[in-house]
Coordinates of C-alpha atoms and ligand atoms in Angstrom, one line a residue:
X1 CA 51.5 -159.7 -97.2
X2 CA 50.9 -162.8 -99.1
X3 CA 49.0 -161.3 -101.7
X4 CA 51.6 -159.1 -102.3
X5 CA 54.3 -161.6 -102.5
X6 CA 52.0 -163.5 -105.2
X7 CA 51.6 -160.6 -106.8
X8 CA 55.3 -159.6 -107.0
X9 CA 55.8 -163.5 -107.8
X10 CA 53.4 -163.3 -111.1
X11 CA 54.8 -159.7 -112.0
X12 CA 58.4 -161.7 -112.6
X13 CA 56.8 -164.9 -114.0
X14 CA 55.3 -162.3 -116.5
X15 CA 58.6 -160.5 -117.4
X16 CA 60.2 -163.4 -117.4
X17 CA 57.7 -164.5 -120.3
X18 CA 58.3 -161.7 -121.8
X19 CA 62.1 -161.8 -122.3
X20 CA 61.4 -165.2 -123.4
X21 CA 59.3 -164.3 -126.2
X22 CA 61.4 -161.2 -126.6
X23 CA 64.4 -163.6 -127.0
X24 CA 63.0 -166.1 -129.2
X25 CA 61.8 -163.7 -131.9
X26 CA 65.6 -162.2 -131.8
X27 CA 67.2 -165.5 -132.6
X28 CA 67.6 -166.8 -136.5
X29 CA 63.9 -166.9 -137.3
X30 CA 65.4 -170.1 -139.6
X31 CA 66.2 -172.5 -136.7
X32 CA 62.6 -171.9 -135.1
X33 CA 60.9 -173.7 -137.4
X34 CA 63.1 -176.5 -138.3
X35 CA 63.1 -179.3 -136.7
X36 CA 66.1 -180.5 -134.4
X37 CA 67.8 -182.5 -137.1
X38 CA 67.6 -179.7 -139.3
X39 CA 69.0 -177.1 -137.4
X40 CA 71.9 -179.9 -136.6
X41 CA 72.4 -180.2 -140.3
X42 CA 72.2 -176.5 -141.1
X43 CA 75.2 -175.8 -138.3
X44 CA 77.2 -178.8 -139.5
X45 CA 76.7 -177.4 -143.4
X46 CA 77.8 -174.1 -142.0
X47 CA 80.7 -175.2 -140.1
X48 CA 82.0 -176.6 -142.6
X49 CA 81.8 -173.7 -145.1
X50 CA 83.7 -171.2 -142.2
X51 CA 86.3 -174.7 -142.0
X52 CA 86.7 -173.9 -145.7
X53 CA 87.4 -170.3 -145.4
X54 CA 90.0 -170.2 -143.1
X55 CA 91.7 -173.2 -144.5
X56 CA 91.0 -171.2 -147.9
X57 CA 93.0 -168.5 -146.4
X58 CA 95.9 -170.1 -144.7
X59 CA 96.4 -172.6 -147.7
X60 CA 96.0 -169.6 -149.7
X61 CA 98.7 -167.7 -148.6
X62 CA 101.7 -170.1 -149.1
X63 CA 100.1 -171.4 -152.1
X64 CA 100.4 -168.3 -154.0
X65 CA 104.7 -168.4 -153.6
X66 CA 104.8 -172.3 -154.8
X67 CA 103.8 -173.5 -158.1
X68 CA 100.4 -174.3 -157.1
X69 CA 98.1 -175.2 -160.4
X70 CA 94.5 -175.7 -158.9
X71 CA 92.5 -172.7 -159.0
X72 CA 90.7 -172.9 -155.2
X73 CA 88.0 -170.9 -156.4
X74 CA 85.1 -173.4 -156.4
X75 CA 85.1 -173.2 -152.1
X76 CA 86.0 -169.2 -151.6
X77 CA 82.9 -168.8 -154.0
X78 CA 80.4 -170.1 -151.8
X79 CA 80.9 -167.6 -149.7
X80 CA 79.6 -165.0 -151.9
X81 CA 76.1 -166.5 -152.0
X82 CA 73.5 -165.4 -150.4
X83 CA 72.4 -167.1 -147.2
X84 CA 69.1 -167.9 -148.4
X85 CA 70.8 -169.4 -151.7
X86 CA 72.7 -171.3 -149.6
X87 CA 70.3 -173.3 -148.1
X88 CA 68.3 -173.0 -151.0
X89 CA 71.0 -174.9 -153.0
X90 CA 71.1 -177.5 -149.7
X91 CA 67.3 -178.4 -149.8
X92 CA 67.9 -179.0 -153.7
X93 CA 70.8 -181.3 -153.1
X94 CA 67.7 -183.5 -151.2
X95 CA 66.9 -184.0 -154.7
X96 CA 63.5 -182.5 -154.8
X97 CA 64.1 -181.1 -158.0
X98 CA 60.1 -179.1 -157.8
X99 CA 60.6 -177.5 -161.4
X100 CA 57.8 -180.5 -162.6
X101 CA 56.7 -177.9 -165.3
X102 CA 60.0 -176.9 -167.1
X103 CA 61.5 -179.9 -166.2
X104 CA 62.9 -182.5 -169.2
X105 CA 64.3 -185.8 -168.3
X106 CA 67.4 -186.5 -170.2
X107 CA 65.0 -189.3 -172.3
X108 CA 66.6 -188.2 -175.3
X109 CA 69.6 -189.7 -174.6
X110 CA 68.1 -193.0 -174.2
X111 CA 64.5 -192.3 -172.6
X112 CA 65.3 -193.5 -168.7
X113 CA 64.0 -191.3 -166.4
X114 CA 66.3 -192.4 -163.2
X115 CA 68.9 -189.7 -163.3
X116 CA 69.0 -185.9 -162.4
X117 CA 66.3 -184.1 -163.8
X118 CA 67.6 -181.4 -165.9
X119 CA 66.0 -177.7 -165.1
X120 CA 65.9 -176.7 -169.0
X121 CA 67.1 -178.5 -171.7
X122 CA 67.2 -177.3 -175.0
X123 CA 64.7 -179.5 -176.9
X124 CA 66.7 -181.2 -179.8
X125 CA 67.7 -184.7 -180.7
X126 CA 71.4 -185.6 -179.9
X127 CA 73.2 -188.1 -182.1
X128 CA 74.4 -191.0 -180.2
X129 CA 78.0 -190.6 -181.6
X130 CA 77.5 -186.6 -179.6
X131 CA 80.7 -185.0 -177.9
X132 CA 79.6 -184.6 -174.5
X133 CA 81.3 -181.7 -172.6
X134 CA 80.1 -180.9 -168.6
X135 CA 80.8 -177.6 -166.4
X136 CA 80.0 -176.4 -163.0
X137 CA 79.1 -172.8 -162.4
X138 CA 79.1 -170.9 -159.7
X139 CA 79.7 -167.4 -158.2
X140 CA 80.8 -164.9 -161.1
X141 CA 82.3 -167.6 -163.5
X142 CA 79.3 -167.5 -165.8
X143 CA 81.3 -164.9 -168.7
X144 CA 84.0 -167.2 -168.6
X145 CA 82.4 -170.4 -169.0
X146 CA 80.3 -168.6 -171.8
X147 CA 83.8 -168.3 -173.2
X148 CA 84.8 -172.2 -172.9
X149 CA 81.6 -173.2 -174.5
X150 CA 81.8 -170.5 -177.4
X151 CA 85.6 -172.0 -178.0
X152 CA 84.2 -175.4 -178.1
X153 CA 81.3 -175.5 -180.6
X154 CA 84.1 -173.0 -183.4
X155 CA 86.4 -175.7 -184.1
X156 CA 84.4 -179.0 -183.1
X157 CA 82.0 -180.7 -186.2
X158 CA 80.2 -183.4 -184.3
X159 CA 77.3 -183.1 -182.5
X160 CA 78.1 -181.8 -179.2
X161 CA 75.6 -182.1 -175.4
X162 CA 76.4 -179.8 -172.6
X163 CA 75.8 -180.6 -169.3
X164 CA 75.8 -177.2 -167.4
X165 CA 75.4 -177.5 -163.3
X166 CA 75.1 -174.0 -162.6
X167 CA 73.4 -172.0 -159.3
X168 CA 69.8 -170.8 -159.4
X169 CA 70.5 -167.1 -160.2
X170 CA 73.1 -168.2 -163.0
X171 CA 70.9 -170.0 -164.9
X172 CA 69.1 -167.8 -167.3
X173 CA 72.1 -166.2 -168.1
X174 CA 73.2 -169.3 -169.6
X175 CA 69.9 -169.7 -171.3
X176 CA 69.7 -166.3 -172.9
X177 CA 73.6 -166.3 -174.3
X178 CA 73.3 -169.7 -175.5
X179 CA 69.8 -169.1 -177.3
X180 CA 71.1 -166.0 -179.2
X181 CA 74.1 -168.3 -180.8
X182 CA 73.9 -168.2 -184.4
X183 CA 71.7 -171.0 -185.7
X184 CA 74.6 -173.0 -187.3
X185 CA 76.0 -173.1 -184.3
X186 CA 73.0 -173.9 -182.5
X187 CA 72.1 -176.4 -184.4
X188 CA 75.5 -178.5 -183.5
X189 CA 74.3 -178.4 -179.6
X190 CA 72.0 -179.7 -177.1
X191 CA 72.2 -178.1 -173.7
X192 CA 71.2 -179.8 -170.0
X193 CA 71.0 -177.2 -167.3
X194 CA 71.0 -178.7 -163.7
X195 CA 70.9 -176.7 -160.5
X196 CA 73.6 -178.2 -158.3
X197 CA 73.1 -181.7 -156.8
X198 CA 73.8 -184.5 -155.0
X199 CA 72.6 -187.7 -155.6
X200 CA 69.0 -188.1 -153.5
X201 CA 67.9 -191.1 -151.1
X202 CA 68.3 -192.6 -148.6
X203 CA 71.6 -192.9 -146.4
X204 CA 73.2 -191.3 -149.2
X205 CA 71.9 -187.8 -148.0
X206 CA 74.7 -187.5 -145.6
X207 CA 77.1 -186.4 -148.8
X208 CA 75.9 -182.8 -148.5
X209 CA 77.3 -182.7 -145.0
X210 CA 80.7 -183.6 -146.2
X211 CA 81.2 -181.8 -149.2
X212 CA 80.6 -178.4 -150.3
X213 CA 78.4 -178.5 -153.6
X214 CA 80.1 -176.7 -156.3
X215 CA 84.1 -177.5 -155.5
X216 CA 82.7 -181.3 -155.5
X217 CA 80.0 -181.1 -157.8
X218 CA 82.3 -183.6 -160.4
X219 CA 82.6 -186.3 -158.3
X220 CA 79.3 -187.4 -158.6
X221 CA 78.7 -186.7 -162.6
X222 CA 78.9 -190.8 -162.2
X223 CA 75.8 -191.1 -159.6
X224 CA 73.5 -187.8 -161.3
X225 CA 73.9 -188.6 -164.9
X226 CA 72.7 -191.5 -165.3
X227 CA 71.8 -191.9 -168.9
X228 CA 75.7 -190.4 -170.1
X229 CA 78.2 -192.5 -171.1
X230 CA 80.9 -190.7 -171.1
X231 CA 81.7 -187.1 -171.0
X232 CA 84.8 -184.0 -170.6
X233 CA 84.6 -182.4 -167.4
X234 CA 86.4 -179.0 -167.8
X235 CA 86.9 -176.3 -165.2
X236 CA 85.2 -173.3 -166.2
X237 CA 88.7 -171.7 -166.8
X238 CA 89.4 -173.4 -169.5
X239 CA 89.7 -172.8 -173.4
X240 CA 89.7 -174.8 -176.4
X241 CA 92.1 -174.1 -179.4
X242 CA 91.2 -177.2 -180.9
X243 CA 88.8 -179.7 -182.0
X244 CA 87.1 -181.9 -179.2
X245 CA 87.3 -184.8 -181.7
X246 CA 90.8 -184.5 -180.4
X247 CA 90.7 -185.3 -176.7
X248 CA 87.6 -187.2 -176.9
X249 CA 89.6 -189.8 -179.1
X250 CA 91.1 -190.7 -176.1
X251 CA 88.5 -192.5 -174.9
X252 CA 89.3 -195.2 -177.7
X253 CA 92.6 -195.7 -176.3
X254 CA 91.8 -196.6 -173.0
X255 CA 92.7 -200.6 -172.2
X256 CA 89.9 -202.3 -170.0
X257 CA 90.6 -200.8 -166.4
X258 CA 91.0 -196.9 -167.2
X259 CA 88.0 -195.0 -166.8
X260 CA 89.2 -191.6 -166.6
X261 CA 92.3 -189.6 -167.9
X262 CA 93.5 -186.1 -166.7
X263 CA 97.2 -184.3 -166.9
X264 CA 99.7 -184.1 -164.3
X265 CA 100.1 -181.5 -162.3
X266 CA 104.1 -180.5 -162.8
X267 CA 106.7 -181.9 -165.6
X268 CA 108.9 -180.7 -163.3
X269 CA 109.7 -182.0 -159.4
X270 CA 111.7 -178.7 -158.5
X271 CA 108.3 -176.5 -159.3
X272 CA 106.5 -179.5 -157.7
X273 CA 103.3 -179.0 -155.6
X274 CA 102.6 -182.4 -154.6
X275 CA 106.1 -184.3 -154.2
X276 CA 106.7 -181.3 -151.7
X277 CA 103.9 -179.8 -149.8
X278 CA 101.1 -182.7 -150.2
X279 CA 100.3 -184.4 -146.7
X280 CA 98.3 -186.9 -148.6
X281 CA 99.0 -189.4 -151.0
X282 CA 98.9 -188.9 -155.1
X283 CA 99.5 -189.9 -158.3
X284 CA 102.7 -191.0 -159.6
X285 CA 105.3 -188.5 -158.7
X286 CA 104.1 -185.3 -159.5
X287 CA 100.1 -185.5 -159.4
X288 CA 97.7 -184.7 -161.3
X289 CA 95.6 -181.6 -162.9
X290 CA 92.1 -181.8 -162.9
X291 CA 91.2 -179.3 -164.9
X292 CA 90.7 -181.3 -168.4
X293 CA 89.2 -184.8 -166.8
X294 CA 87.5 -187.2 -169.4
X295 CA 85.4 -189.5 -167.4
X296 CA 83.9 -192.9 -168.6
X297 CA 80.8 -192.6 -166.6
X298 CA 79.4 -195.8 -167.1
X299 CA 82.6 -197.4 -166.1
X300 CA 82.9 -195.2 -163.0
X301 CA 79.3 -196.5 -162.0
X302 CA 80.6 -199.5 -161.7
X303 CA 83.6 -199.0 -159.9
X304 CA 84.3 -198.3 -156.3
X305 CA 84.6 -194.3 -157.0
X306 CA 82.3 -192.7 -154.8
X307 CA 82.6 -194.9 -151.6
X308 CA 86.3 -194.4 -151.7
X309 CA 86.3 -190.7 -152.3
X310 CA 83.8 -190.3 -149.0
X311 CA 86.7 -192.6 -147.4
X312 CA 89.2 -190.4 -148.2
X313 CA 87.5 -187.2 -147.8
X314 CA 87.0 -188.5 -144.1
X315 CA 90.3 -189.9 -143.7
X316 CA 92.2 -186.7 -145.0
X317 CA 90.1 -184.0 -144.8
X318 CA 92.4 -181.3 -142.5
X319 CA 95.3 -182.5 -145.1
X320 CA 93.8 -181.3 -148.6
X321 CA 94.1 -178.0 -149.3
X322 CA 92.3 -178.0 -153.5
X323 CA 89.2 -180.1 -152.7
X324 CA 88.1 -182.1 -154.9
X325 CA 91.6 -182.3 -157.0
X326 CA 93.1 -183.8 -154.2
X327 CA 90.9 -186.2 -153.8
X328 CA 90.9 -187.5 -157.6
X329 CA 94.9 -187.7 -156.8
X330 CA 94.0 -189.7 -154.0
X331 CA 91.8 -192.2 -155.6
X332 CA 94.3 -192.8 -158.3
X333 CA 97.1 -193.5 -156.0
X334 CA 95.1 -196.4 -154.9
X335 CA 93.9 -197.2 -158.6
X336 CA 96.7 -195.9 -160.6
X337 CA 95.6 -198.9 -163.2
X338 CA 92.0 -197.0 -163.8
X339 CA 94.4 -193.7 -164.6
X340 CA 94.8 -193.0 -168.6
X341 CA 97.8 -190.0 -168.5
X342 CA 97.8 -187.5 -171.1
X343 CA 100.1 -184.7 -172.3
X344 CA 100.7 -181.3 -170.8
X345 CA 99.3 -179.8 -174.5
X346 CA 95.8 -180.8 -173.2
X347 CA 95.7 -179.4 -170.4
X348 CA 98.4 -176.3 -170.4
X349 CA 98.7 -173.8 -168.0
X350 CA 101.0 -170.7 -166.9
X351 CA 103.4 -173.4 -164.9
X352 CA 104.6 -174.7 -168.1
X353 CA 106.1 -171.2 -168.6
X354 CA 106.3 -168.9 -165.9
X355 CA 109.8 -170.0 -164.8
X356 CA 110.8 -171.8 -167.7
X357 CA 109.2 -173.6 -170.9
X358 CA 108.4 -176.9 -169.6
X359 CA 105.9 -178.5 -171.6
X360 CA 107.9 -180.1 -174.6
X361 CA 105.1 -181.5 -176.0
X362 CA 103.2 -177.9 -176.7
X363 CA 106.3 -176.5 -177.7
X364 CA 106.2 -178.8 -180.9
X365 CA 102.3 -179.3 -181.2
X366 CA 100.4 -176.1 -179.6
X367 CA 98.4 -176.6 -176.8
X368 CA 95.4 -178.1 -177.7
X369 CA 93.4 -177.0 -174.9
X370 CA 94.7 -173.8 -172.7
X371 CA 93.9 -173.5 -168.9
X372 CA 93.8 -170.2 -167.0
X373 CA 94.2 -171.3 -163.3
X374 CA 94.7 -168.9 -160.9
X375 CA 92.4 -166.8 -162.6
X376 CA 95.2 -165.6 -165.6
X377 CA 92.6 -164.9 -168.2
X378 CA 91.4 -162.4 -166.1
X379 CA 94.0 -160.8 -164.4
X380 CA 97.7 -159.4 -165.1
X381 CA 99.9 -161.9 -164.0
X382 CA 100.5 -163.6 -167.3
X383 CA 99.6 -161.5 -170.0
X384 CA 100.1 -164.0 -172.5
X385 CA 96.8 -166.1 -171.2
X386 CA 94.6 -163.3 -170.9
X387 CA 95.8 -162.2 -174.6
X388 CA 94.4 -165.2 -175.9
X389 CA 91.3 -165.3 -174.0
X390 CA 90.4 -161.7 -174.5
X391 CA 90.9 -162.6 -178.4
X392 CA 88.1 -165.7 -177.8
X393 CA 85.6 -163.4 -175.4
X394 CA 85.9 -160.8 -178.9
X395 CA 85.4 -163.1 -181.2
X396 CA 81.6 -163.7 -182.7
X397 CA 80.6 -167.3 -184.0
X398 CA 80.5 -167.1 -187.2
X399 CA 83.0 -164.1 -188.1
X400 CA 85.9 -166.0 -190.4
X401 CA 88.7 -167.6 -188.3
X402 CA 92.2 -167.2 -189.9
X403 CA 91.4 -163.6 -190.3
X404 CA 89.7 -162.4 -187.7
X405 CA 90.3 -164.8 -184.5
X406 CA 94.1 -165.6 -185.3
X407 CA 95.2 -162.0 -186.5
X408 CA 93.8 -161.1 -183.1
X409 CA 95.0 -164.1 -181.0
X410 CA 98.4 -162.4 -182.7
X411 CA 98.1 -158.9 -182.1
X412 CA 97.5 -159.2 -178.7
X413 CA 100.0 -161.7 -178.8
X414 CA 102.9 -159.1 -179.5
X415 CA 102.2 -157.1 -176.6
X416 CA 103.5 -160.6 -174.7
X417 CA 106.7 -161.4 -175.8
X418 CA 109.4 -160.2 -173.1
X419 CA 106.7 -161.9 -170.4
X420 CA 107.7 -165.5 -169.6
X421 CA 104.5 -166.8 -171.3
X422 CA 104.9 -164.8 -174.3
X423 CA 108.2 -166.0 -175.4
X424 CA 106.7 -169.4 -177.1
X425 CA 103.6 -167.5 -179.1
X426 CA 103.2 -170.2 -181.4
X427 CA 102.3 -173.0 -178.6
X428 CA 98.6 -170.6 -178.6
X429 CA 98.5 -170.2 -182.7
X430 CA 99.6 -173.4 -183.7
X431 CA 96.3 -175.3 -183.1
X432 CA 94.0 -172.5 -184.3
X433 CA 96.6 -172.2 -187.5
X434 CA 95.8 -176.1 -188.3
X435 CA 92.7 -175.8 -187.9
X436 CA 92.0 -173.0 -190.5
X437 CA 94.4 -174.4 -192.8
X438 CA 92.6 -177.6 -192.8
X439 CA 89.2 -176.0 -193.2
X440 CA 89.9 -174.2 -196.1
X441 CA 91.6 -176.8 -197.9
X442 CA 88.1 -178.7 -197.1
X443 CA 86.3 -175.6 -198.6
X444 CA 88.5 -175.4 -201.7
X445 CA 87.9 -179.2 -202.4
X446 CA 84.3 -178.8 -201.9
X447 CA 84.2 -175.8 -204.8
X448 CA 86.3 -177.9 -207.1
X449 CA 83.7 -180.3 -206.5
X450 CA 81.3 -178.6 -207.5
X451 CA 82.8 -176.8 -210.6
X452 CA 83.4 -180.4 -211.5
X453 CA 79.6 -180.9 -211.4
X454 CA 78.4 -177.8 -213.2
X455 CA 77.6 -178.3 -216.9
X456 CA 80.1 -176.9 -219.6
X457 CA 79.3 -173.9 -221.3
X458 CA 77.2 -175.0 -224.5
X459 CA 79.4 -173.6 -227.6
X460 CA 78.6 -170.8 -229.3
Ligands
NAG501 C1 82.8 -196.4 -171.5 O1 82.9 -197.7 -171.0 C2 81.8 -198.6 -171.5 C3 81.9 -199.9 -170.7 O2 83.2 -200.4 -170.8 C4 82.0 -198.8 -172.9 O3 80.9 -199.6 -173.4 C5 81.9 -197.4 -173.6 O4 82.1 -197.5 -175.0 C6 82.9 -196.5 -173.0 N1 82.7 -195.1 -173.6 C7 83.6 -194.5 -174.3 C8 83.2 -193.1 -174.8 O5 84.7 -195.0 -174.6
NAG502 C1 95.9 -200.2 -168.4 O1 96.9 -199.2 -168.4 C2 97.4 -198.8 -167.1 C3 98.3 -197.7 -167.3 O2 99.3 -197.9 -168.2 C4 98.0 -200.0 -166.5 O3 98.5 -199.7 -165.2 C5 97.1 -201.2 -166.4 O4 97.7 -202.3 -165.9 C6 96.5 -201.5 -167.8 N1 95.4 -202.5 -167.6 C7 95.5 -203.6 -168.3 C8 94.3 -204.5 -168.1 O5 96.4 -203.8 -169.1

């Protein structure tokens, strides 16, 4: 009798052992082997991203029938990577950058070794008068960043250093386009590639809890790069139709508190996102873009920048609805004196025209730079944008601008004109029009030069 009861005991200690094990090899094989902080962080990084999502989705929605500028691609995107990426690009954010062999430091710049170890670099000596330019990659926006960088090389003559953050599986692609420039080109650039980061040690570590690493990858350009001045941070939909000597001259013309300059958001309060809908506060009275952002990084070092965006991301988190943008408004609402404003030609997008022209200043100079938020290079919503950057994606370094870029920019171009976009063509010529006229009046000067030099025919 007793036997059998121990018997029938062990029989259901057994089974019980074996649903155990049984259970335990059916749950995330992940969490097993991570300790209890881990698996804490890995839920609260999670969490966060399916917080992201639905906000993504109910901001979304509304935001598509108001006049809103920012593209909120940055935080849908990291849903389309992989799980393992994911965590992949977590563990690298705890700055153990393990690429020792193909690793440079940025010690060209100026030979410290403290910053963010780039993944490749391109191995050439940058001038210390170099244009730096810096975009963040993720998802499927690799083509169009391409795009940007191809448009700002053509037209700029300084030296110019990229500083690319882009995902693991994005970075060759970068790497083989850029290699197979022409070598004129070439020649003109340095490249960084950096996976995505966060600054490493210490108590810092808890940033990757709060923010999601590519929408916020800009606010810490300060922190990772710490051997750059100053640089342009540009959104990946962005185009240049003009010179970077242009906006970069800015930087000369800030007083001594501005360290960074950026657009506003509207011209126009009746189209306004921010003096409507924003349940936070902003700049001035319409907000800003940050799309085209210079940043004096050395300045922004030493300012109170990053403690006060982890304030305000804590404080106002459930309120902002285009990450890191509204953040940057946030910060200069406190610190409107470190904000240097410039025109709606730098920065112009489809809300300068969809309802109405807006943007007097592009309507007399051309925008200098074009920005296709909400994805309007690639889509059908305002043909006029995706006419010029179809024009750009065509065009081959090297192939002669005035007569093969602008008649193009032009012809597709014509297709436009009874959109509301397309009305104004000259605000996406006028640039690229300068531009050619002035280089061939350089050529022509430097031929006449050298006829001057050449030796007269002896007499016969
Ligand atoms: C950025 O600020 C620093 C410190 O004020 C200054 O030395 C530097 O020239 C500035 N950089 C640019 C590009 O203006
Ligand atoms: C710099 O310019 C900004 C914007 O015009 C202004 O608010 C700030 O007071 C200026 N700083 C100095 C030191 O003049």
């Amino acid at each position: 009798m007793r036997r059998r009861m121990i018997f029938k005991l062990g029989v259901t200690v057994v089974i019980a052992v074996a649903v155990i094990i049984v259970y335990i090899q059916h749950t995330d094989p992940d969490l097993q082997h991570q300790g209890e902080d881990e698996v804490k962080d890995k839920l609260v990084v999670e969490r966060k991203q399916v917080d992201g999502v639905q906000k993504e989705s109910i901001d979304g929605a509304d935001k598509e029938h108001m006049t809103s500028n920012k593209d909120s691609e940055p935080l849908k995107k990291s849903e389309n990577i992989p799980e393992s990426d994911k965590h992949h690009g977590i563990e690298k954010s705890n700055g153990n950058q393990s690429h020792s062999e193909d690793s440079v430091v940025n010690k060209k710049i100026n030979g410290k070794t403290k910053g963010l170890k780039a993944v490749y670099s391109s191995s050439q000596f940058a001038p210390k008068d170099s244009i730096h330019l810096s975009v963040v990659a993720c998802g499927d926006r690799t083509p169009e960043s391409l795009i940007l960088l191809k448009s700002a090389v053509l037209f700029t003559s300084k030296h110019l250093v990229f500083h690319i953050f882009a995902e693991t599986q994005l970075q060759k692609g970068f790497r083989d386009q850029l290699d197979f420039w022409p070598a004129d080109f070439l020649s003109k650039v340095d490249y960084f590639i950096y996976d995505i980061s966060f600054p490493s040690g210490g108590k810092t570590d808890h940033w990757k809890e709060l923010f999601k690493p590519c929408a916020s990858q800009r606010l810490f350009l300060p922190t990772l790069l710490t051997d750059v001045d100053a640089l342009i941070y540009v959104d990946t939909d962005i185009l240049f139709l003009s010179p970077l000597e242009g906006i970069w001259s800015f930087f000369q013309l800030f007083n001594s508190t501005q360290l960074a300059a950026l657009a506003p958001e509207h011209e126009d309060a009746a189209a306004g996102w921010y003096n409507r809908f924003a349940r936070h506060p902003y700049y001035g009275n319409l907000g800003l873009n940050s799309g085209v952002m210079l940043m004096n990084l050395t300045r922004l070092r030493e300012s109170v920048w990053l403690p006060s965006l982890i304030e305000y991301y804590k404080e106002y988190k459930l309120k902002i609805a285009w990450g890191d943008q509204d953040l940057i408004n946030i910060y200069f609402h406190y610190f409107p004196e470190q904000l240097y404003v410039f025109g709606c030609d730098w920065n112009y997008r489809a809300d300068h025209c969809m309802y109405m022209s807006v943007c007097r200043a592009a309507e007399t100079n051309g925008a200098y730079i074009l920005h296709g938020s909400r994805r309007v290079f690639l889509n059908d919503k305002q043909p006029a944008f995706k006419a010029v950057y179809d024009a750009f994606k065509e065009h081959r370094l090297g192939d002669d601008i005035q007569y093969k870029l602008l008649v193009q920019i032009e012809r597709n171009l014509e297709g436009t004109i009874k959109s509301s976009c397309g009305q104004h063509g000259h605000i996406y010529t006028k640039q690229v029009q300068i531009y050619s006229n002035h280089m061939r009046e350089a050529e022509k000067k430097a031929r006449e030069k050298m006829k001057d030099k050449k030796p007269p025919h002896p007499p016969r």
